[in-house]
XYZ file of C-alpha atoms in Angstrom:
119
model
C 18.844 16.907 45.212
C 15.636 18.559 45.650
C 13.211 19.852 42.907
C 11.500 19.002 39.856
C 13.263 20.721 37.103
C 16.684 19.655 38.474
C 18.157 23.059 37.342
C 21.864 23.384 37.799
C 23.613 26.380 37.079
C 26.633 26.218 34.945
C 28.578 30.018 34.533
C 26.502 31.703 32.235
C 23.982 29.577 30.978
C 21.950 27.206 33.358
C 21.742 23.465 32.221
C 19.371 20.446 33.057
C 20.843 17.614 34.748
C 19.223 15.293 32.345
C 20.534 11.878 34.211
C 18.092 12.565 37.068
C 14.561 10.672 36.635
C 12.476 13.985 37.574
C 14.557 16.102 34.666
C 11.545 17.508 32.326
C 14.375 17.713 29.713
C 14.647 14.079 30.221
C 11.198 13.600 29.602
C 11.596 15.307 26.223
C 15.040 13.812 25.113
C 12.893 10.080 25.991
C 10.304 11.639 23.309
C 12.439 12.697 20.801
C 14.974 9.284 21.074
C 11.548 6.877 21.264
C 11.183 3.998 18.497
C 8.742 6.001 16.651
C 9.152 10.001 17.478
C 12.463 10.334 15.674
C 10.472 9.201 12.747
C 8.243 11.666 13.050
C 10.038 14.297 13.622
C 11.892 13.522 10.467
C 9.006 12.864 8.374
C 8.117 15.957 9.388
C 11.194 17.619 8.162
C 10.252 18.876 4.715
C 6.655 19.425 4.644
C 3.430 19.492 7.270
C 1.539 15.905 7.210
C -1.297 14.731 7.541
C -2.323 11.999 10.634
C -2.727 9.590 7.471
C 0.438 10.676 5.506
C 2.708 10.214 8.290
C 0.951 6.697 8.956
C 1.815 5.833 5.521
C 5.589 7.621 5.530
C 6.474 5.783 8.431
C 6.365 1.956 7.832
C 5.618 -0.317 10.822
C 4.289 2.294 12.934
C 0.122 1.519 14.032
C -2.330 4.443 14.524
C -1.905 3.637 17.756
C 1.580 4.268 18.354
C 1.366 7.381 16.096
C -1.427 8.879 17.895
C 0.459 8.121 21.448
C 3.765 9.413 19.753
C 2.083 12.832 18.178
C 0.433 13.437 21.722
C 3.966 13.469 23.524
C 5.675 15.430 20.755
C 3.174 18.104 20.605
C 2.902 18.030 24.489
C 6.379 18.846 24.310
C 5.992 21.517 21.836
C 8.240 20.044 19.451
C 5.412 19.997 17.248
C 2.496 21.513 16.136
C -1.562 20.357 15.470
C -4.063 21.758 13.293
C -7.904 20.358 13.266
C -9.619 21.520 10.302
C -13.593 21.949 11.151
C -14.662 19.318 7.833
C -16.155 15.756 8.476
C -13.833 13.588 8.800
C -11.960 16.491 10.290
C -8.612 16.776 8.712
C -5.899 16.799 11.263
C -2.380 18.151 9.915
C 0.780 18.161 11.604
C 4.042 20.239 11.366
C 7.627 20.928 13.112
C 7.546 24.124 15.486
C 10.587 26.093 15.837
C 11.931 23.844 18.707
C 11.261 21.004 16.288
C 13.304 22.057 13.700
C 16.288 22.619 15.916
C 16.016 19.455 17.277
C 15.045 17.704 14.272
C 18.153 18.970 12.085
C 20.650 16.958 13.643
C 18.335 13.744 13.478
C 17.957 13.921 9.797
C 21.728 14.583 9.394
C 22.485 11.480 11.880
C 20.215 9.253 9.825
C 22.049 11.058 5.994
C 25.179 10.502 7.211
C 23.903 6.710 8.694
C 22.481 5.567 5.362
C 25.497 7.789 3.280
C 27.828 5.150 5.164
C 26.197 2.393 4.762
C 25.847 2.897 0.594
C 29.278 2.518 0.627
C-alpha cells in the first residue's frame, strides 16, 4: 500500500489501518498507550493542571519526560496549553474534546484495574 494516512474504506465509515508504521492514528494510539501519556491524560481527567501539578500527581515521571509527553499529546490535539503572560509564566494544561473521549475509557480501565485488585 501506498500513502501516508493509510485510509481504508470500510461501508460507511472510513477506518485507519492502524497496524501499518506510516498510520497517523498509530502515531496517536503510541501517544496515548506511552509509559507516561496515559497518566496524563488521566490526571487530567477532573480538573486543568498545572506543568508543576501534574509533575507532582504523577509519581516517577521527570520534567523531562513530562515536557516530551505534553508536547506529543497536545501535538495530537488530545490536549490543550495555556501560557499565562506572568514571570515565571504559568503554563496550565487541560483535556480537549478528543481528550475526553479518549481519556474516559482509560480512567474506567485503570477503576475497574484497581476495583479488582481491592478485592
Amino acid at each position: 500500500m501506498t500513502g501516508g494516512s493509510q485510509l481504508t474504506p470500510t461501508g460507511a465509515e472510513a477506518r485507519y489501518e492502524v497496524f501499518h508504521t506510516d498510520c497517523v492514528a498509530r502515531d496517536v494510539v503510541d501517544h496515548v498507550t506511552s509509559r507516561w501519556g496515559i497518566w496524563v491524560l488521566i490526571s487530567l481527567q477532573r480538573t486543568d493542571l498545572r506543568f508543576f501539578e501534574l509533575r507532582e500527581s504523577i509519581e516517577g515521571i521527570s520534567e523531562k519526560m513530562l515536557s516530551q509527553s505534553l508536547r506529543a499529546l497536545v501535538r495530537d490535539g488530545l490536549i490543550w496549553r495555556r501560557v499565562e503572560p506572568t514571570t515565571p509564566p504559568q503554563v496550565t494544561y487541560g483535556l480537549t474534546e478528543f481528550g475526553r473521549d479518549v481519556g474516559e475509557p482509560l480512567l474506567e480501565l485503570f477503576d475497574r484495574i484497581t476495583r479488582r485488585l481491592a478485592d
